[in-house]
Coordinates of C-alpha atoms in Angstrom, one line a residue:
M1 CA -35.3 47.7 -41.0
H2 CA -37.9 48.4 -38.2
D3 CA -37.2 51.2 -36.0
R4 CA -38.1 49.4 -32.8
P5 CA -37.4 45.7 -31.4
Y6 CA -40.2 42.9 -31.5
R7 CA -38.2 40.1 -30.1
S8 CA -41.0 39.0 -27.7
A9 CA -44.8 39.3 -28.1
L10 CA -46.5 38.0 -25.2
Y11 CA -50.3 37.1 -25.1
I12 CA -52.3 38.7 -22.2
P13 CA -56.0 37.8 -21.9
G14 CA -58.0 41.1 -22.0
S15 CA -60.3 39.9 -19.1
K16 CA -58.1 39.2 -16.2
D17 CA -57.2 42.1 -14.4
R18 CA -54.1 40.8 -12.3
A19 CA -52.4 39.6 -15.9
L20 CA -53.3 43.0 -17.2
D21 CA -51.2 44.4 -14.2
K22 CA -48.4 42.0 -14.3
A23 CA -47.8 43.0 -18.2
R24 CA -46.7 46.5 -16.8
G25 CA -43.6 44.9 -15.5
L26 CA -42.6 42.4 -17.9
P27 CA -39.6 43.1 -20.2
V28 CA -41.4 42.3 -23.3
D29 CA -41.3 44.2 -26.3
V30 CA -45.0 43.6 -27.5
I31 CA -48.1 43.1 -25.6
L32 CA -50.9 41.1 -27.7
F33 CA -54.0 41.8 -25.4
D34 CA -56.3 39.1 -26.4
L35 CA -60.0 39.3 -26.6
E36 CA -60.3 36.2 -28.8
D37 CA -58.9 32.9 -27.6
A38 CA -57.8 33.6 -24.1
V39 CA -61.4 34.8 -23.3
A40 CA -64.2 32.7 -22.3
P41 CA -67.5 33.4 -24.6
D42 CA -69.2 34.5 -21.5
A43 CA -66.5 36.8 -20.5
K44 CA -65.9 38.6 -24.1
V45 CA -68.4 41.4 -23.7
A46 CA -67.1 42.4 -20.0
A47 CA -63.4 42.0 -21.2
R48 CA -63.8 45.1 -23.8
D49 CA -64.5 47.1 -20.7
T50 CA -61.6 45.6 -18.6
L51 CA -59.0 46.0 -21.0
N52 CA -60.1 49.7 -21.9
S53 CA -59.8 50.7 -18.2
A54 CA -56.2 49.2 -18.2
L55 CA -55.1 50.6 -21.1
A56 CA -56.5 54.0 -19.7
D57 CA -54.7 53.8 -16.7
G58 CA -51.3 53.1 -18.5
G59 CA -48.2 52.0 -17.2
Y60 CA -47.0 49.9 -20.1
G61 CA -44.1 52.2 -21.2
S62 CA -42.9 51.9 -24.3
R63 CA -44.0 48.4 -25.0
L64 CA -46.1 48.2 -28.3
R65 CA -49.8 47.7 -27.3
I66 CA -51.8 45.4 -29.8
V67 CA -55.1 44.2 -29.3
R68 CA -56.3 41.1 -30.9
I69 CA -60.1 41.0 -31.5
N70 CA -62.6 38.3 -32.3
G71 CA -63.0 37.5 -35.9
L72 CA -65.4 39.7 -37.8
D73 CA -67.8 36.5 -38.8
T74 CA -68.2 36.0 -35.0
E75 CA -70.9 37.8 -32.7
W76 CA -68.2 39.9 -31.0
G77 CA -66.0 41.0 -33.9
A78 CA -67.6 44.2 -34.9
A79 CA -68.3 45.4 -31.3
D80 CA -64.8 44.5 -30.5
A81 CA -63.6 46.4 -33.4
A82 CA -65.5 49.5 -32.5
A83 CA -64.2 49.2 -28.7
V84 CA -60.6 48.7 -29.8
A85 CA -61.1 51.9 -32.1
A86 CA -61.5 54.0 -29.1
M87 CA -58.5 52.4 -26.9
D88 CA -55.4 53.7 -26.0
C89 CA -53.5 51.0 -28.0
D90 CA -51.1 50.9 -31.0
G91 CA -52.9 48.5 -33.3
V92 CA -55.4 45.9 -33.8
L93 CA -54.7 42.1 -34.6
L94 CA -57.4 40.2 -36.6
P95 CA -57.4 36.6 -36.4
K96 CA -57.8 34.2 -39.6
V97 CA -57.1 36.7 -42.3
N98 CA -57.7 35.0 -45.8
S99 CA -57.6 37.8 -48.0
P100 CA -57.3 41.6 -48.3
A101 CA -61.0 41.7 -48.3
D102 CA -61.0 41.0 -44.6
V103 CA -58.6 43.8 -43.9
D104 CA -60.8 46.2 -46.0
A105 CA -63.7 45.1 -43.6
L106 CA -61.8 45.8 -40.5
A107 CA -60.3 48.9 -41.9
A108 CA -63.7 50.4 -42.3
L109 CA -64.5 49.8 -38.5
V110 CA -61.0 51.1 -37.4
P111 CA -60.1 54.0 -39.5
D112 CA -57.1 55.0 -37.9
L113 CA -55.0 52.1 -36.1
P114 CA -52.4 49.9 -37.8
I115 CA -53.8 46.8 -38.7
W116 CA -52.0 43.4 -38.1
A117 CA -53.0 40.1 -39.4
M118 CA -53.0 36.7 -37.8
I119 CA -51.9 34.3 -40.9
E120 CA -53.1 31.0 -39.5
T121 CA -55.3 29.5 -42.5
P122 CA -54.1 27.7 -45.8
Q123 CA -55.9 30.4 -47.5
G124 CA -54.3 33.2 -45.7
V125 CA -50.8 31.7 -46.6
L126 CA -51.5 31.3 -50.3
N127 CA -52.9 35.0 -50.2
A128 CA -50.1 36.4 -48.0
P129 CA -48.6 38.6 -50.6
S130 CA -51.8 40.5 -51.2
I131 CA -52.5 40.9 -47.6
A132 CA -49.1 42.2 -46.8
A133 CA -49.7 44.7 -49.4
H134 CA -52.6 46.1 -48.1
P135 CA -51.8 49.8 -47.1
R136 CA -53.1 49.6 -43.6
M137 CA -51.1 46.3 -42.9
A138 CA -48.3 46.6 -40.2
G139 CA -47.4 43.0 -39.7
F140 CA -47.9 39.5 -39.8
V141 CA -48.6 37.0 -36.7
L142 CA -48.1 33.6 -37.6
G143 CA -50.9 31.3 -36.2
T144 CA -49.1 28.2 -36.1
N145 CA -51.3 26.0 -34.0
D146 CA -54.3 26.5 -36.2
L147 CA -52.5 26.2 -39.2
A148 CA -51.1 22.9 -38.2
K149 CA -54.6 22.1 -37.5
D150 CA -55.9 22.9 -40.9
L151 CA -53.1 21.3 -42.9
N152 CA -53.5 18.1 -40.7
S153 CA -49.6 18.3 -40.2
R154 CA -47.3 17.4 -37.4
G155 CA -44.4 19.0 -36.5
R156 CA -42.6 22.3 -37.5
A157 CA -40.8 20.9 -40.5
A158 CA -44.4 20.2 -42.0
L159 CA -44.9 24.3 -41.7
M160 CA -41.8 25.4 -43.4
T161 CA -43.3 26.2 -46.7
S162 CA -46.1 28.2 -45.1
L163 CA -43.7 30.2 -42.7
Q164 CA -41.3 30.9 -45.8
I165 CA -44.1 32.1 -47.9
C166 CA -45.4 34.4 -45.2
L167 CA -41.9 35.6 -44.5
L168 CA -41.2 36.6 -48.1
A169 CA -44.3 38.2 -48.4
A170 CA -43.7 40.5 -45.3
K171 CA -40.2 41.2 -46.3
V172 CA -41.6 42.4 -49.7
A173 CA -43.9 44.6 -48.1
G174 CA -41.6 45.8 -45.4
I175 CA -43.8 44.8 -42.4
V176 CA -43.0 43.1 -39.4
A177 CA -43.2 39.1 -39.2
L178 CA -43.8 37.4 -35.7
D179 CA -43.1 33.7 -35.6
G180 CA -45.7 31.3 -33.9
V181 CA -46.1 30.2 -30.2
Y182 CA -44.2 27.5 -28.6
N183 CA -46.5 25.5 -26.7
A184 CA -44.4 23.6 -24.3
F185 CA -43.5 26.9 -22.1
K186 CA -41.6 24.8 -19.4
D187 CA -39.4 23.3 -22.2
E188 CA -36.6 25.8 -22.4
E189 CA -34.1 24.1 -24.6
G190 CA -37.2 23.4 -27.2
L191 CA -38.1 26.9 -26.9
R192 CA -34.4 28.1 -27.5
A193 CA -33.9 26.0 -30.5
E194 CA -37.1 27.2 -32.0
C195 CA -36.5 30.9 -31.5
A196 CA -33.0 30.5 -33.0
E197 CA -34.5 28.7 -36.0
G198 CA -36.9 31.5 -36.4
R199 CA -34.3 34.2 -35.9
D200 CA -32.2 32.6 -38.6
M201 CA -35.3 32.5 -41.1
G202 CA -35.7 36.1 -40.6
F203 CA -38.6 36.7 -38.4
D204 CA -38.5 39.8 -36.2
G205 CA -39.6 38.0 -33.1
K206 CA -41.7 35.3 -31.4
T207 CA -45.2 35.3 -29.9
L208 CA -45.2 33.9 -26.5
I209 CA -47.9 32.3 -24.2
H210 CA -46.1 32.5 -20.7
P211 CA -44.0 35.1 -19.0
A212 CA -41.3 32.4 -18.4
Q213 CA -40.5 32.3 -22.1
V214 CA -39.8 36.2 -22.4
A215 CA -36.0 35.9 -21.4
I216 CA -35.2 33.4 -24.0
A217 CA -37.1 35.2 -26.8
N218 CA -35.6 38.4 -25.9
A219 CA -32.0 36.8 -26.1
A220 CA -32.6 34.9 -29.2
F221 CA -33.7 37.8 -31.4
G222 CA -31.6 40.4 -29.9
P223 CA -28.0 41.1 -31.3
T224 CA -25.2 39.4 -29.0
E225 CA -22.0 41.0 -27.5
D226 CA -20.2 39.2 -30.2
E227 CA -22.3 40.4 -33.1
I228 CA -22.5 44.0 -31.9
D229 CA -18.5 44.1 -31.6
L230 CA -18.2 42.5 -35.0
A231 CA -20.5 45.2 -36.5
K232 CA -18.5 47.8 -35.0
R233 CA -15.4 46.5 -36.2
Q234 CA -16.8 46.2 -39.8
I235 CA -17.8 49.8 -39.8
A236 CA -14.3 50.7 -38.7
A237 CA -12.5 48.8 -41.0
F238 CA -14.7 49.3 -44.1
E239 CA -14.4 53.4 -43.5
A240 CA -10.9 53.1 -43.0
A241 CA -10.8 51.2 -46.6
E242 CA -12.9 53.9 -48.1
A243 CA -10.6 56.8 -46.8
E244 CA -7.9 54.9 -48.8
G245 CA -9.9 54.5 -51.9
Q246 CA -10.8 51.1 -51.5
G247 CA -14.2 49.5 -51.9
V248 CA -13.9 46.4 -49.6
A249 CA -12.3 45.8 -46.4
V250 CA -11.1 42.5 -44.5
V251 CA -12.2 41.8 -41.1
D252 CA -11.5 38.4 -39.4
G253 CA -10.3 37.1 -42.7
R254 CA -13.5 37.9 -44.5
I255 CA -14.1 40.4 -47.2
V256 CA -16.4 43.0 -45.8
E257 CA -18.3 45.0 -48.7
N258 CA -21.0 47.7 -48.4
L259 CA -23.8 45.0 -48.1
H260 CA -22.1 43.9 -44.9
I261 CA -22.0 47.4 -43.5
V262 CA -25.9 47.7 -44.0
T263 CA -26.4 44.8 -42.0
A264 CA -23.9 46.0 -39.5
R265 CA -25.4 49.4 -38.9
A266 CA -28.9 47.8 -38.5
T267 CA -27.3 45.5 -36.1
L268 CA -26.2 48.6 -34.0
A269 CA -29.6 50.4 -34.4
K270 CA -31.3 47.5 -33.1
A271 CA -29.1 47.3 -30.1
E272 CA -29.5 50.9 -29.5
A273 CA -33.4 50.6 -29.7
I274 CA -33.5 47.5 -27.4
A275 CA -31.2 49.5 -24.7
A276 CA -33.8 52.5 -25.2
L277 CA -36.9 50.3 -24.7
E278 CA -35.1 48.6 -21.7
S279 CA -34.2 51.8 -20.2
A280 CA -37.6 53.5 -20.6

């Protein structure tokens, strides 16, 4: 299990001072500082300095700070990578990763930062296991909008095979997997449903495009009070059973074995990590 929460990952344009400042006060787990889609072509060069200054000023607390650069096949990508290598951040996110060779190319430019991959092309999905296994890889971010465009698909259901392939690859490699964005940021019920679906599939959190989406994602991907209570009771019951020489316990009419205790302890660890992040 990961030792920190990734419930909410909010894209913030790296070119806008106001947005960069506002992000310091948002209750997000991850900030995805964006030099790619959220920045106009004529602002991309200046955005590097703007973002670098904001990160140097600090104030982002315990939030994970990841910078998404432009692709290395663009006129900005290599310079973005060189700039991010010197920034005070926690990782670099590469768009449209198609193979481990793309990760190799970035790794040569950014020798010290963890690398995250946008999986948003059919080739990237099919190569997800080898990308996830790259020694520098820290996490997947699903780019569902671009993936849907390339597949010429409509609706979330059409992406399920792709999402599950990426999840399987991430779980095998032990890296983070973040679900794609929900575009209708004013549709709270739709977002809540998609967050619940992503959580139940096994994603660690959801990428977001608007601060109004943060609370819903945090609630969906964090353990509930009932889940925390159940975890505590399962652990107590199992430890009592073990003390009596038994290998299983019963809680709420259900068998509790060691595998359930692994999950219960992970639930409590996640709750503690969330509490620590929110109090930082």
